mmCIF file with all atom_site columns, C-alpha atoms in Angstrom:
data_model
loop_
_atom_site.group_PDB
_atom_site.id
_atom_site.type_symbol
_atom_site.label_atom_id
_atom_site.label_alt_id
_atom_site.label_comp_id
_atom_site.label_asym_id
_atom_site.label_entity_id
_atom_site.label_seq_id
_atom_site.pdbx_PDB_ins_code
_atom_site.Cartn_x
_atom_site.Cartn_y
_atom_site.Cartn_z
_atom_site.occupancy
_atom_site.B_iso_or_equiv
_atom_site.pdbx_formal_charge
_atom_site.auth_seq_id
_atom_site.auth_comp_id
_atom_site.auth_asym_id
_atom_site.auth_atom_id
_atom_site.pdbx_PDB_model_num
ATOM 1   C CA . UNK A 1 1   ? 191.137 -1.190 -36.100 1.00 0.00 ? 1   UNK A CA 1
ATOM 2   C CA . UNK A 1 2   ? 194.590 0.334  -35.764 1.00 0.00 ? 2   UNK A CA 1
ATOM 3   C CA . UNK A 1 3   ? 193.497 3.243  -33.528 1.00 0.00 ? 3   UNK A CA 1
ATOM 4   C CA . UNK A 1 4   ? 195.719 6.139  -33.867 1.00 0.00 ? 4   UNK A CA 1
ATOM 5   C CA . UNK A 1 5   ? 198.932 5.706  -35.856 1.00 0.00 ? 5   UNK A CA 1
ATOM 6   C CA . UNK A 1 6   ? 201.983 8.114  -36.438 1.00 0.00 ? 6   UNK A CA 1
ATOM 7   C CA . UNK A 1 7   ? 204.409 8.238  -39.213 1.00 0.00 ? 7   UNK A CA 1
ATOM 8   C CA . UNK A 1 8   ? 207.457 8.251  -38.947 1.00 0.00 ? 8   UNK A CA 1
ATOM 9   C CA . UNK A 1 9   ? 208.367 6.694  -35.739 1.00 0.00 ? 9   UNK A CA 1
ATOM 10  C CA . UNK A 1 10  ? 211.969 8.346  -35.611 1.00 0.00 ? 10  UNK A CA 1
ATOM 11  C CA . UNK A 1 11  ? 213.555 11.186 -37.591 1.00 0.00 ? 11  UNK A CA 1
ATOM 12  C CA . UNK A 1 12  ? 216.802 13.057 -37.387 1.00 0.00 ? 12  UNK A CA 1
ATOM 13  C CA . UNK A 1 13  ? 216.754 16.461 -39.003 1.00 0.00 ? 13  UNK A CA 1
ATOM 14  C CA . UNK A 1 14  ? 219.490 19.065 -39.664 1.00 0.00 ? 14  UNK A CA 1
ATOM 15  C CA . UNK A 1 15  ? 218.780 22.655 -38.526 1.00 0.00 ? 15  UNK A CA 1
ATOM 16  C CA . UNK A 1 16  ? 216.753 24.612 -41.076 1.00 0.00 ? 16  UNK A CA 1
ATOM 17  C CA . UNK A 1 17  ? 215.306 21.528 -42.664 1.00 0.00 ? 17  UNK A CA 1
ATOM 18  C CA . UNK A 1 18  ? 211.614 20.808 -43.096 1.00 0.00 ? 18  UNK A CA 1
ATOM 19  C CA . UNK A 1 19  ? 209.302 17.612 -42.401 1.00 0.00 ? 19  UNK A CA 1
ATOM 20  C CA . UNK A 1 20  ? 205.737 16.616 -41.880 1.00 0.00 ? 20  UNK A CA 1
ATOM 21  C CA . UNK A 1 21  ? 204.443 14.402 -39.395 1.00 0.00 ? 21  UNK A CA 1
ATOM 22  C CA . UNK A 1 22  ? 201.369 12.378 -40.101 1.00 0.00 ? 22  UNK A CA 1
ATOM 23  C CA . UNK A 1 23  ? 198.867 11.271 -37.633 1.00 0.00 ? 23  UNK A CA 1
ATOM 24  C CA . UNK A 1 24  ? 195.971 8.940  -38.669 1.00 0.00 ? 24  UNK A CA 1
ATOM 25  C CA . UNK A 1 25  ? 192.973 7.676  -37.059 1.00 0.00 ? 25  UNK A CA 1
ATOM 26  C CA . UNK A 1 26  ? 190.371 5.041  -37.933 1.00 0.00 ? 26  UNK A CA 1
ATOM 27  C CA . UNK A 1 27  ? 187.868 5.910  -35.124 1.00 0.00 ? 27  UNK A CA 1
ATOM 28  C CA . UNK A 1 28  ? 185.735 8.395  -36.897 1.00 0.00 ? 28  UNK A CA 1
ATOM 29  C CA . UNK A 1 29  ? 186.863 10.772 -34.101 1.00 0.00 ? 29  UNK A CA 1
ATOM 30  C CA . UNK A 1 30  ? 186.062 14.557 -34.536 1.00 0.00 ? 30  UNK A CA 1
ATOM 31  C CA . UNK A 1 31  ? 188.871 15.945 -32.478 1.00 0.00 ? 31  UNK A CA 1
ATOM 32  C CA . UNK A 1 32  ? 192.551 15.604 -33.191 1.00 0.00 ? 32  UNK A CA 1
ATOM 33  C CA . UNK A 1 33  ? 195.501 16.966 -31.149 1.00 0.00 ? 33  UNK A CA 1
ATOM 34  C CA . UNK A 1 34  ? 199.302 17.275 -31.350 1.00 0.00 ? 34  UNK A CA 1
ATOM 35  C CA . UNK A 1 35  ? 201.500 17.326 -28.330 1.00 0.00 ? 35  UNK A CA 1
ATOM 36  C CA . UNK A 1 36  ? 205.145 17.549 -27.620 1.00 0.00 ? 36  UNK A CA 1
ATOM 37  C CA . UNK A 1 37  ? 206.660 15.970 -24.589 1.00 0.00 ? 37  UNK A CA 1
ATOM 38  C CA . UNK A 1 38  ? 209.874 17.079 -22.973 1.00 0.00 ? 38  UNK A CA 1
ATOM 39  C CA . UNK A 1 39  ? 211.704 15.635 -19.880 1.00 0.00 ? 39  UNK A CA 1
ATOM 40  C CA . UNK A 1 40  ? 209.903 17.494 -16.660 1.00 0.00 ? 40  UNK A CA 1
ATOM 41  C CA . UNK A 1 41  ? 207.504 19.371 -18.874 1.00 0.00 ? 41  UNK A CA 1
ATOM 42  C CA . UNK A 1 42  ? 204.792 16.927 -19.341 1.00 0.00 ? 42  UNK A CA 1
ATOM 43  C CA . UNK A 1 43  ? 202.559 17.074 -22.476 1.00 0.00 ? 43  UNK A CA 1
ATOM 44  C CA . UNK A 1 44  ? 202.237 20.306 -23.983 1.00 0.00 ? 44  UNK A CA 1
ATOM 45  C CA . UNK A 1 45  ? 199.532 20.954 -26.586 1.00 0.00 ? 45  UNK A CA 1
ATOM 46  C CA . UNK A 1 46  ? 200.908 22.410 -29.982 1.00 0.00 ? 46  UNK A CA 1
ATOM 47  C CA . UNK A 1 47  ? 197.731 22.647 -32.130 1.00 0.00 ? 47  UNK A CA 1
ATOM 48  C CA . UNK A 1 48  ? 194.532 20.818 -32.238 1.00 0.00 ? 48  UNK A CA 1
ATOM 49  C CA . UNK A 1 49  ? 191.515 20.330 -34.463 1.00 0.00 ? 49  UNK A CA 1
ATOM 50  C CA . UNK A 1 50  ? 187.714 20.151 -33.714 1.00 0.00 ? 50  UNK A CA 1
ATOM 51  C CA . UNK A 1 51  ? 186.721 19.070 -37.012 1.00 0.00 ? 51  UNK A CA 1
ATOM 52  C CA . UNK A 1 52  ? 187.629 18.354 -40.579 1.00 0.00 ? 52  UNK A CA 1
ATOM 53  C CA . UNK A 1 53  ? 189.062 21.785 -41.985 1.00 0.00 ? 53  UNK A CA 1
ATOM 54  C CA . UNK A 1 54  ? 189.453 23.465 -38.682 1.00 0.00 ? 54  UNK A CA 1
ATOM 55  C CA . UNK A 1 55  ? 192.654 23.883 -36.579 1.00 0.00 ? 55  UNK A CA 1
ATOM 56  C CA . UNK A 1 56  ? 193.437 26.001 -33.543 1.00 0.00 ? 56  UNK A CA 1
ATOM 57  C CA . UNK A 1 57  ? 196.614 26.993 -31.605 1.00 0.00 ? 57  UNK A CA 1
ATOM 58  C CA . UNK A 1 58  ? 197.505 25.251 -28.453 1.00 0.00 ? 58  UNK A CA 1
ATOM 59  C CA . UNK A 1 59  ? 200.031 26.250 -25.746 1.00 0.00 ? 59  UNK A CA 1
ATOM 60  C CA . UNK A 1 60  ? 203.133 26.259 -27.827 1.00 0.00 ? 60  UNK A CA 1
ATOM 61  C CA . UNK A 1 61  ? 202.341 26.642 -31.527 1.00 0.00 ? 61  UNK A CA 1
ATOM 62  C CA . UNK A 1 62  ? 205.498 28.882 -32.679 1.00 0.00 ? 62  UNK A CA 1
ATOM 63  C CA . UNK A 1 63  ? 207.441 26.993 -35.415 1.00 0.00 ? 63  UNK A CA 1
ATOM 64  C CA . UNK A 1 64  ? 204.684 24.468 -36.163 1.00 0.00 ? 64  UNK A CA 1
ATOM 65  C CA . UNK A 1 65  ? 201.823 24.448 -38.774 1.00 0.00 ? 65  UNK A CA 1
ATOM 66  C CA . UNK A 1 66  ? 199.032 22.014 -39.046 1.00 0.00 ? 66  UNK A CA 1
ATOM 67  C CA . UNK A 1 67  ? 196.321 20.842 -41.459 1.00 0.00 ? 67  UNK A CA 1
ATOM 68  C CA . UNK A 1 68  ? 193.180 18.833 -41.420 1.00 0.00 ? 68  UNK A CA 1
ATOM 69  C CA . UNK A 1 69  ? 192.045 18.040 -44.955 1.00 0.00 ? 69  UNK A CA 1
ATOM 70  C CA . UNK A 1 70  ? 190.550 14.922 -44.103 1.00 0.00 ? 70  UNK A CA 1
ATOM 71  C CA . UNK A 1 71  ? 188.916 13.898 -40.945 1.00 0.00 ? 71  UNK A CA 1
ATOM 72  C CA . UNK A 1 72  ? 191.093 10.910 -40.443 1.00 0.00 ? 72  UNK A CA 1
ATOM 73  C CA . UNK A 1 73  ? 194.312 12.736 -40.738 1.00 0.00 ? 73  UNK A CA 1
ATOM 74  C CA . UNK A 1 74  ? 196.039 15.698 -39.134 1.00 0.00 ? 74  UNK A CA 1
ATOM 75  C CA . UNK A 1 75  ? 199.402 16.756 -40.153 1.00 0.00 ? 75  UNK A CA 1
ATOM 76  C CA . UNK A 1 76  ? 201.934 18.565 -38.244 1.00 0.00 ? 76  UNK A CA 1
ATOM 77  C CA . UNK A 1 77  ? 204.637 20.510 -40.215 1.00 0.00 ? 77  UNK A CA 1
ATOM 78  C CA . UNK A 1 78  ? 208.052 22.060 -39.098 1.00 0.00 ? 78  UNK A CA 1
ATOM 79  C CA . UNK A 1 79  ? 209.157 24.664 -41.858 1.00 0.00 ? 79  UNK A CA 1
ATOM 80  C CA . UNK A 1 80  ? 212.507 25.380 -40.410 1.00 0.00 ? 80  UNK A CA 1
ATOM 81  C CA . UNK A 1 81  ? 213.594 22.983 -37.740 1.00 0.00 ? 81  UNK A CA 1
ATOM 82  C CA . UNK A 1 82  ? 215.445 23.977 -34.851 1.00 0.00 ? 82  UNK A CA 1
ATOM 83  C CA . UNK A 1 83  ? 217.229 22.288 -31.984 1.00 0.00 ? 83  UNK A CA 1
ATOM 84  C CA . UNK A 1 84  ? 214.587 23.392 -29.534 1.00 0.00 ? 84  UNK A CA 1
ATOM 85  C CA . UNK A 1 85  ? 212.207 21.292 -31.431 1.00 0.00 ? 85  UNK A CA 1
ATOM 86  C CA . UNK A 1 86  ? 213.998 18.113 -30.494 1.00 0.00 ? 86  UNK A CA 1
ATOM 87  C CA . UNK A 1 87  ? 211.158 16.183 -28.517 1.00 0.00 ? 87  UNK A CA 1
ATOM 88  C CA . UNK A 1 88  ? 208.852 13.390 -28.702 1.00 0.00 ? 88  UNK A CA 1
ATOM 89  C CA . UNK A 1 89  ? 205.488 14.165 -30.658 1.00 0.00 ? 89  UNK A CA 1
ATOM 90  C CA . UNK A 1 90  ? 202.300 12.716 -29.693 1.00 0.00 ? 90  UNK A CA 1
ATOM 91  C CA . UNK A 1 91  ? 199.195 12.751 -31.616 1.00 0.00 ? 91  UNK A CA 1
ATOM 92  C CA . UNK A 1 92  ? 195.843 12.056 -29.983 1.00 0.00 ? 92  UNK A CA 1
ATOM 93  C CA . UNK A 1 93  ? 192.146 11.999 -31.000 1.00 0.00 ? 93  UNK A CA 1
ATOM 94  C CA . UNK A 1 94  ? 188.764 11.757 -29.513 1.00 0.00 ? 94  UNK A CA 1
ATOM 95  C CA . UNK A 1 95  ? 185.083 12.076 -30.006 1.00 0.00 ? 95  UNK A CA 1
ATOM 96  C CA . UNK A 1 96  ? 184.031 13.748 -26.724 1.00 0.00 ? 96  UNK A CA 1
ATOM 97  C CA . UNK A 1 97  ? 186.210 14.187 -23.525 1.00 0.00 ? 97  UNK A CA 1
ATOM 98  C CA . UNK A 1 98  ? 188.413 11.133 -23.804 1.00 0.00 ? 98  UNK A CA 1
ATOM 99  C CA . UNK A 1 99  ? 191.773 11.441 -25.701 1.00 0.00 ? 99  UNK A CA 1
ATOM 100 C CA . UNK A 1 100 ? 193.554 8.298  -27.254 1.00 0.00 ? 100 UNK A CA 1
ATOM 101 C CA . UNK A 1 101 ? 197.129 8.665  -28.152 1.00 0.00 ? 101 UNK A CA 1
ATOM 102 C CA . UNK A 1 102 ? 199.372 7.601  -30.971 1.00 0.00 ? 102 UNK A CA 1
ATOM 103 C CA . UNK A 1 103 ? 202.839 5.778  -30.337 1.00 0.00 ? 103 UNK A CA 1
ATOM 104 C CA . UNK A 1 104 ? 204.742 8.974  -30.690 1.00 0.00 ? 104 UNK A CA 1
ATOM 105 C CA . UNK A 1 105 ? 207.630 10.166 -33.045 1.00 0.00 ? 105 UNK A CA 1
ATOM 106 C CA . UNK A 1 106 ? 210.966 10.895 -31.672 1.00 0.00 ? 106 UNK A CA 1
ATOM 107 C CA . UNK A 1 107 ? 212.413 13.908 -33.502 1.00 0.00 ? 107 UNK A CA 1
ATOM 108 C CA . UNK A 1 108 ? 216.010 14.981 -33.119 1.00 0.00 ? 108 UNK A CA 1
ATOM 109 C CA . UNK A 1 109 ? 217.360 18.177 -34.638 1.00 0.00 ? 109 UNK A CA 1
ATOM 110 C CA . UNK A 1 110 ? 221.110 18.589 -34.787 1.00 0.00 ? 110 UNK A CA 1
ATOM 111 C CA . UNK B 2 1   ? 192.330 29.336 -18.755 1.00 0.00 ? 1   UNK B CA 1
ATOM 112 C CA . UNK B 2 2   ? 192.601 26.084 -16.905 1.00 0.00 ? 2   UNK B CA 1
ATOM 113 C CA . UNK B 2 3   ? 195.668 25.334 -14.898 1.00 0.00 ? 3   UNK B CA 1
ATOM 114 C CA . UNK B 2 4   ? 196.477 21.828 -13.446 1.00 0.00 ? 4   UNK B CA 1
ATOM 115 C CA . UNK B 2 5   ? 198.923 21.181 -10.670 1.00 0.00 ? 5   UNK B CA 1
ATOM 116 C CA . UNK B 2 6   ? 200.366 17.683 -9.828  1.00 0.00 ? 6   UNK B CA 1
ATOM 117 C CA . UNK B 2 7   ? 202.043 16.487 -6.646  1.00 0.00 ? 7   UNK B CA 1
ATOM 118 C CA . UNK B 2 8   ? 204.269 14.781 -6.056  1.00 0.00 ? 8   UNK B CA 1
ATOM 119 C CA . UNK B 2 9   ? 206.599 14.806 -9.093  1.00 0.00 ? 9   UNK B CA 1
ATOM 120 C CA . UNK B 2 10  ? 208.364 11.605 -7.942  1.00 0.00 ? 10  UNK B CA 1
ATOM 121 C CA . UNK B 2 11  ? 206.949 8.847  -5.669  1.00 0.00 ? 11  UNK B CA 1
ATOM 122 C CA . UNK B 2 12  ? 208.732 5.682  -4.393  1.00 0.00 ? 12  UNK B CA 1
ATOM 123 C CA . UNK B 2 13  ? 206.650 3.032  -2.539  1.00 0.00 ? 13  UNK B CA 1
ATOM 124 C CA . UNK B 2 14  ? 207.266 -0.433 -1.433  1.00 0.00 ? 14  UNK B CA 1
ATOM 125 C CA . UNK B 2 15  ? 205.472 -3.178 -3.384  1.00 0.00 ? 15  UNK B CA 1
ATOM 126 C CA . UNK B 2 16  ? 202.175 -3.795 -1.749  1.00 0.00 ? 16  UNK B CA 1
ATOM 127 C CA . UNK B 2 17  ? 201.856 -0.316 -0.243  1.00 0.00 ? 17  UNK B CA 1
ATOM 128 C CA . UNK B 2 18  ? 199.553 2.407  -1.583  1.00 0.00 ? 18  UNK B CA 1
ATOM 129 C CA . UNK B 2 19  ? 200.103 5.222  -3.533  1.00 0.00 ? 19  UNK B CA 1
ATOM 130 C CA . UNK B 2 20  ? 198.558 8.475  -3.802  1.00 0.00 ? 20  UNK B CA 1
ATOM 131 C CA . UNK B 2 21  ? 199.084 11.227 -6.204  1.00 0.00 ? 21  UNK B CA 1
ATOM 132 C CA . UNK B 2 22  ? 197.006 14.655 -6.109  1.00 0.00 ? 22  UNK B CA 1
ATOM 133 C CA . UNK B 2 23  ? 196.229 17.101 -8.579  1.00 0.00 ? 23  UNK B CA 1
ATOM 134 C CA . UNK B 2 24  ? 194.463 20.750 -8.254  1.00 0.00 ? 24  UNK B CA 1
ATOM 135 C CA . UNK B 2 25  ? 192.781 22.661 -11.030 1.00 0.00 ? 25  UNK B CA 1
ATOM 136 C CA . UNK B 2 26  ? 192.037 26.321 -11.165 1.00 0.00 ? 26  UNK B CA 1
ATOM 137 C CA . UNK B 2 27  ? 188.555 26.349 -13.386 1.00 0.00 ? 27  UNK B CA 1
ATOM 138 C CA . UNK B 2 28  ? 185.648 25.688 -11.454 1.00 0.00 ? 28  UNK B CA 1
ATOM 139 C CA . UNK B 2 29  ? 183.699 24.821 -14.809 1.00 0.00 ? 29  UNK B CA 1
ATOM 140 C CA . UNK B 2 30  ? 185.853 21.818 -15.365 1.00 0.00 ? 30  UNK B CA 1
ATOM 141 C CA . UNK B 2 31  ? 183.746 18.588 -15.247 1.00 0.00 ? 31  UNK B CA 1
ATOM 142 C CA . UNK B 2 32  ? 186.094 15.786 -16.623 1.00 0.00 ? 32  UNK B CA 1
ATOM 143 C CA . UNK B 2 33  ? 189.161 14.506 -15.008 1.00 0.00 ? 33  UNK B CA 1
ATOM 144 C CA . UNK B 2 34  ? 191.139 11.625 -16.398 1.00 0.00 ? 34  UNK B CA 1
ATOM 145 C CA . UNK B 2 35  ? 194.247 9.847  -15.547 1.00 0.00 ? 35  UNK B CA 1
ATOM 146 C CA . UNK B 2 36  ? 196.773 8.498  -17.892 1.00 0.00 ? 36  UNK B CA 1
ATOM 147 C CA . UNK B 2 37  ? 199.605 6.198  -17.283 1.00 0.00 ? 37  UNK B CA 1
ATOM 148 C CA . UNK B 2 38  ? 202.753 6.138  -19.345 1.00 0.00 ? 38  UNK B CA 1
ATOM 149 C CA . UNK B 2 39  ? 205.311 3.376  -19.246 1.00 0.00 ? 39  UNK B CA 1
ATOM 150 C CA . UNK B 2 40  ? 208.947 4.016  -20.471 1.00 0.00 ? 40  UNK B CA 1
ATOM 151 C CA . UNK B 2 41  ? 209.101 4.701  -24.286 1.00 0.00 ? 41  UNK B CA 1
ATOM 152 C CA . UNK B 2 42  ? 205.301 3.962  -24.553 1.00 0.00 ? 42  UNK B CA 1
ATOM 153 C CA . UNK B 2 43  ? 202.230 6.196  -25.128 1.00 0.00 ? 43  UNK B CA 1
ATOM 154 C CA . UNK B 2 44  ? 200.003 7.647  -22.562 1.00 0.00 ? 44  UNK B CA 1
ATOM 155 C CA . UNK B 2 45  ? 197.094 5.433  -21.835 1.00 0.00 ? 45  UNK B CA 1
ATOM 156 C CA . UNK B 2 46  ? 193.829 6.436  -20.117 1.00 0.00 ? 46  UNK B CA 1
ATOM 157 C CA . UNK B 2 47  ? 193.550 4.114  -17.108 1.00 0.00 ? 47  UNK B CA 1
ATOM 158 C CA . UNK B 2 48  ? 190.544 5.890  -15.190 1.00 0.00 ? 48  UNK B CA 1
ATOM 159 C CA . UNK B 2 49  ? 188.383 8.896  -15.465 1.00 0.00 ? 49  UNK B CA 1
ATOM 160 C CA . UNK B 2 50  ? 185.787 10.805 -13.257 1.00 0.00 ? 50  UNK B CA 1
ATOM 161 C CA . UNK B 2 51  ? 183.091 13.167 -14.043 1.00 0.00 ? 51  UNK B CA 1
ATOM 162 C CA . UNK B 2 52  ? 182.099 16.032 -11.853 1.00 0.00 ? 52  UNK B CA 1
ATOM 163 C CA . UNK B 2 53  ? 178.789 14.551 -10.912 1.00 0.00 ? 53  UNK B CA 1
ATOM 164 C CA . UNK B 2 54  ? 180.610 11.592 -9.207  1.00 0.00 ? 54  UNK B CA 1
ATOM 165 C CA . UNK B 2 55  ? 182.821 11.723 -6.007  1.00 0.00 ? 55  UNK B CA 1
ATOM 166 C CA . UNK B 2 56  ? 184.628 8.643  -6.505  1.00 0.00 ? 56  UNK B CA 1
ATOM 167 C CA . UNK B 2 57  ? 185.223 5.870  -8.834  1.00 0.00 ? 57  UNK B CA 1
ATOM 168 C CA . UNK B 2 58  ? 187.051 2.227  -8.529  1.00 0.00 ? 58  UNK B CA 1
ATOM 169 C CA . UNK B 2 59  ? 188.420 -0.054 -10.923 1.00 0.00 ? 59  UNK B CA 1
ATOM 170 C CA . UNK B 2 60  ? 190.032 -2.929 -9.174  1.00 0.00 ? 60  UNK B CA 1
ATOM 171 C CA . UNK B 2 61  ? 193.307 -1.703 -7.562  1.00 0.00 ? 61  UNK B CA 1
ATOM 172 C CA . UNK B 2 62  ? 192.931 1.926  -8.744  1.00 0.00 ? 62  UNK B CA 1
ATOM 173 C CA . UNK B 2 63  ? 190.500 4.627  -7.752  1.00 0.00 ? 63  UNK B CA 1
ATOM 174 C CA . UNK B 2 64  ? 189.864 8.273  -8.301  1.00 0.00 ? 64  UNK B CA 1
ATOM 175 C CA . UNK B 2 65  ? 188.291 10.813 -5.891  1.00 0.00 ? 65  UNK B CA 1
ATOM 176 C CA . UNK B 2 66  ? 187.054 14.194 -6.769  1.00 0.00 ? 66  UNK B CA 1
ATOM 177 C CA . UNK B 2 67  ? 186.524 17.363 -4.274  1.00 0.00 ? 67  UNK B CA 1
ATOM 178 C CA . UNK B 2 68  ? 184.778 19.897 -6.376  1.00 0.00 ? 68  UNK B CA 1
ATOM 179 C CA . UNK B 2 69  ? 184.589 22.320 -3.513  1.00 0.00 ? 69  UNK B CA 1
ATOM 180 C CA . UNK B 2 70  ? 188.425 22.217 -2.837  1.00 0.00 ? 70  UNK B CA 1
ATOM 181 C CA . UNK B 2 71  ? 188.977 21.758 -6.753  1.00 0.00 ? 71  UNK B CA 1
ATOM 182 C CA . UNK B 2 72  ? 191.282 18.771 -6.248  1.00 0.00 ? 72  UNK B CA 1
ATOM 183 C CA . UNK B 2 73  ? 191.159 15.203 -7.403  1.00 0.00 ? 73  UNK B CA 1
ATOM 184 C CA . UNK B 2 74  ? 193.458 12.179 -6.703  1.00 0.00 ? 74  UNK B CA 1
ATOM 185 C CA . UNK B 2 75  ? 194.547 8.885  -7.902  1.00 0.00 ? 75  UNK B CA 1
ATOM 186 C CA . UNK B 2 76  ? 194.809 5.990  -5.417  1.00 0.00 ? 76  UNK B CA 1
ATOM 187 C CA . UNK B 2 77  ? 196.706 2.765  -6.210  1.00 0.00 ? 77  UNK B CA 1
ATOM 188 C CA . UNK B 2 78  ? 196.329 0.068  -3.737  1.00 0.00 ? 78  UNK B CA 1
ATOM 189 C CA . UNK B 2 79  ? 198.522 -3.065 -3.430  1.00 0.00 ? 79  UNK B CA 1
ATOM 190 C CA . UNK B 2 80  ? 201.172 -1.745 -5.728  1.00 0.00 ? 80  UNK B CA 1
ATOM 191 C CA . UNK B 2 81  ? 203.050 -3.768 -8.016  1.00 0.00 ? 81  UNK B CA 1
ATOM 192 C CA . UNK B 2 82  ? 206.250 -3.695 -9.964  1.00 0.00 ? 82  UNK B CA 1
ATOM 193 C CA . UNK B 2 83  ? 204.234 -3.093 -13.247 1.00 0.00 ? 83  UNK B CA 1
ATOM 194 C CA . UNK B 2 84  ? 202.503 -0.085 -11.731 1.00 0.00 ? 84  UNK B CA 1
ATOM 195 C CA . UNK B 2 85  ? 205.918 1.669  -12.222 1.00 0.00 ? 85  UNK B CA 1
ATOM 196 C CA . UNK B 2 86  ? 205.376 4.434  -14.646 1.00 0.00 ? 86  UNK B CA 1
ATOM 197 C CA . UNK B 2 87  ? 204.660 8.157  -15.085 1.00 0.00 ? 87  UNK B CA 1
ATOM 198 C CA . UNK B 2 88  ? 201.042 9.184  -14.095 1.00 0.00 ? 88  UNK B CA 1
ATOM 199 C CA . UNK B 2 89  ? 199.203 12.221 -15.692 1.00 0.00 ? 89  UNK B CA 1
ATOM 200 C CA . UNK B 2 90  ? 196.196 14.019 -14.471 1.00 0.00 ? 90  UNK B CA 1
ATOM 201 C CA . UNK B 2 91  ? 194.166 16.368 -16.565 1.00 0.00 ? 91  UNK B CA 1
ATOM 202 C CA . UNK B 2 92  ? 191.059 18.493 -16.521 1.00 0.00 ? 92  UNK B CA 1
ATOM 203 C CA . UNK B 2 93  ? 188.761 19.955 -19.015 1.00 0.00 ? 93  UNK B CA 1
ATOM 204 C CA . UNK B 2 94  ? 185.447 21.722 -18.951 1.00 0.00 ? 94  UNK B CA 1
ATOM 205 C CA . UNK B 2 95  ? 183.882 20.869 -22.330 1.00 0.00 ? 95  UNK B CA 1
ATOM 206 C CA . UNK B 2 96  ? 184.187 18.093 -24.752 1.00 0.00 ? 96  UNK B CA 1
ATOM 207 C CA . UNK B 2 97  ? 185.450 20.088 -27.529 1.00 0.00 ? 97  UNK B CA 1
ATOM 208 C CA . UNK B 2 98  ? 188.276 21.804 -25.726 1.00 0.00 ? 98  UNK B CA 1
ATOM 209 C CA . UNK B 2 99  ? 191.500 20.109 -25.148 1.00 0.00 ? 99  UNK B CA 1
ATOM 210 C CA . UNK B 2 100 ? 192.598 18.494 -22.037 1.00 0.00 ? 100 UNK B CA 1
ATOM 211 C CA . UNK B 2 101 ? 195.182 20.480 -19.860 1.00 0.00 ? 101 UNK B CA 1
ATOM 212 C CA . UNK B 2 102 ? 197.515 18.103 -18.237 1.00 0.00 ? 102 UNK B CA 1
ATOM 213 C CA . UNK B 2 103 ? 199.697 18.264 -15.016 1.00 0.00 ? 103 UNK B CA 1
ATOM 214 C CA . UNK B 2 104 ? 203.336 17.665 -15.358 1.00 0.00 ? 104 UNK B CA 1
ATOM 215 C CA . UNK B 2 105 ? 203.283 14.134 -14.189 1.00 0.00 ? 105 UNK B CA 1
ATOM 216 C CA . UNK B 2 106 ? 204.262 11.915 -11.324 1.00 0.00 ? 106 UNK B CA 1
ATOM 217 C CA . UNK B 2 107 ? 207.084 9.209  -11.792 1.00 0.00 ? 107 UNK B CA 1
ATOM 218 C CA . UNK B 2 108 ? 205.847 6.410  -9.556  1.00 0.00 ? 108 UNK B CA 1
ATOM 219 C CA . UNK B 2 109 ? 208.595 3.575  -8.670  1.00 0.00 ? 109 UNK B CA 1
ATOM 220 C CA . UNK B 2 110 ? 207.374 0.537  -6.963  1.00 0.00 ? 110 UNK B CA 1
ATOM 221 C CA . UNK B 2 111 ? 210.336 -1.299 -5.279  1.00 0.00 ? 111 UNK B CA 1
ATOM 222 C CA . UNK B 2 112 ? 210.224 -5.047 -4.837  1.00 0.00 ? 112 UNK B CA 1
#
């Protein structure tokens, strides 16, 4: 039981490049979330999903897209990376109220 | 929507002393209040939570209290140890299928 995993752990992008972050969970959770964490800003919700095939916008969705084609996976896409998207990205999953976080992806956009 | 304020943003205590972190929330419908601990370079981890039908919950050296009338809840850590040094986040939500709203975090330093 791996819990919540994220791929990759680190990535450096140039401005304008695209990439996809993968979140996977093996706990059969219905809900999945993507957050970004910046110094002094806490955890800010980007997008979330309440079930397979559903997605919804969070607090800071601009510049990101998501997909939940399979219950266990939640993908976060950056179509055209900007330096403002330099951050640590955390995925989380949960069945009801509790949320369990993945180890994070550190993304740098130069 | 829900808004969660957390204070203080930084807190330093001597080893063995107690630490208290407070959060206020705006949505009176909120009924679930977790606390997460995040060590440097690690993921946030759930350490304790409380639901609105309970006023206090304890787990060894940590406790959470909830005042629904005043719409605030607090994390209490007693007999602090250096390994308690971390960033602590509070959160709130009103329903199980709505995301948690997090406070901005408190950086706790326990000085040996």
